[in-house]
């Protein structure tokens, strides 16, 4: 809880929103929320609000939406 995830986005158009989902090692949703853009154009910050005792095997899914409404996503599994 309180941990920050920094997301860097690059797009031909303006990124208008970033959604973050965190799943535990069993695939259960731990948390879902929106990231907030920093003063840097391509940087967004997500702050966790749910306690997560073990992050090993967790999956973080990030979905960015651009001005025309296109959605692009990326997944990362935490192994350490």
Coordinates of C-alpha atoms in Angstrom, one line a residue:
X1 CA 0.0 0.0 0.0
X2 CA 1.4 3.4 -1.0
X3 CA 3.9 1.9 -3.5
X4 CA 4.2 3.8 -6.7
X5 CA 4.4 2.4 -10.2
X6 CA 5.9 4.8 -12.8
X7 CA 4.5 4.3 -16.4
X8 CA 6.2 5.9 -19.4
X9 CA 3.9 6.2 -22.5
X10 CA 4.8 7.1 -26.1
X11 CA 2.1 7.7 -28.7
X12 CA 1.7 9.4 -32.0
X13 CA -1.3 11.2 -30.4
X14 CA -1.8 12.4 -26.9
X15 CA -2.3 9.7 -24.2
X16 CA -5.5 10.6 -22.4
X17 CA -5.6 8.0 -19.7
X18 CA -3.7 5.1 -18.1
X19 CA -5.5 2.2 -16.3
X20 CA -3.5 -0.2 -14.0
X21 CA -4.6 -3.6 -12.9
X22 CA -2.7 -5.8 -10.4
X23 CA -3.4 -9.5 -10.2
X24 CA -1.9 -11.9 -7.6
X25 CA -0.1 -15.1 -8.5
X26 CA -3.5 -17.0 -8.6
X27 CA -4.9 -14.5 -11.1
X28 CA -7.3 -12.8 -8.7
X29 CA -7.6 -9.1 -9.1
X30 CA -5.9 -7.2 -6.2
X31 CA -6.5 -3.7 -7.4
X32 CA -7.6 -1.6 -10.4
X33 CA -7.2 2.2 -10.8
X34 CA -6.1 5.0 -12.9
X35 CA -2.7 6.5 -13.0
X36 CA -2.1 10.3 -12.8
X37 CA 0.0 12.2 -15.3
X38 CA 3.0 14.0 -13.9
X39 CA 4.4 17.3 -15.2
X40 CA 6.4 15.2 -17.8
X41 CA 4.3 14.6 -20.9
X42 CA 5.1 10.8 -21.1
X43 CA 5.1 9.9 -17.4
X44 CA 2.2 8.6 -15.3
X45 CA 2.2 7.5 -11.7
X46 CA -0.1 4.9 -10.1
X47 CA -0.2 4.7 -6.3
X48 CA -1.3 1.4 -4.8
X49 CA -4.1 1.7 -2.2
X50 CA -4.5 -2.0 -1.4
X51 CA -2.1 -4.0 0.9
X52 CA -0.5 -6.8 -1.1
X53 CA 1.6 -9.1 1.2
X54 CA 3.4 -11.1 -1.6
X55 CA 4.1 -9.6 -5.0
X56 CA 6.0 -12.7 -6.3
X57 CA 4.2 -13.9 -9.3
X58 CA 1.9 -10.9 -9.5
X59 CA 0.9 -9.6 -12.9
X60 CA 0.7 -5.8 -13.6
X61 CA -1.4 -4.9 -16.6
X62 CA -1.2 -1.3 -17.9
X63 CA -3.7 0.0 -20.5
X64 CA -3.2 3.4 -22.2
X65 CA -5.8 5.2 -24.2
X66 CA -4.9 7.9 -26.7
X67 CA -6.9 10.9 -28.0
X68 CA -8.6 9.0 -30.9
X69 CA -9.6 6.3 -28.4
X70 CA -7.1 3.6 -29.3
X71 CA -6.3 1.2 -26.4
X72 CA -2.8 -0.3 -26.0
X73 CA -1.8 -2.6 -23.2
X74 CA 1.3 -4.3 -21.7
X75 CA 1.7 -7.0 -19.0
X76 CA 4.6 -7.7 -16.7
X77 CA 4.9 -10.6 -14.2
X78 CA 6.9 -9.9 -11.1
X79 CA 9.5 -12.6 -10.5
X80 CA 11.6 -11.1 -7.7

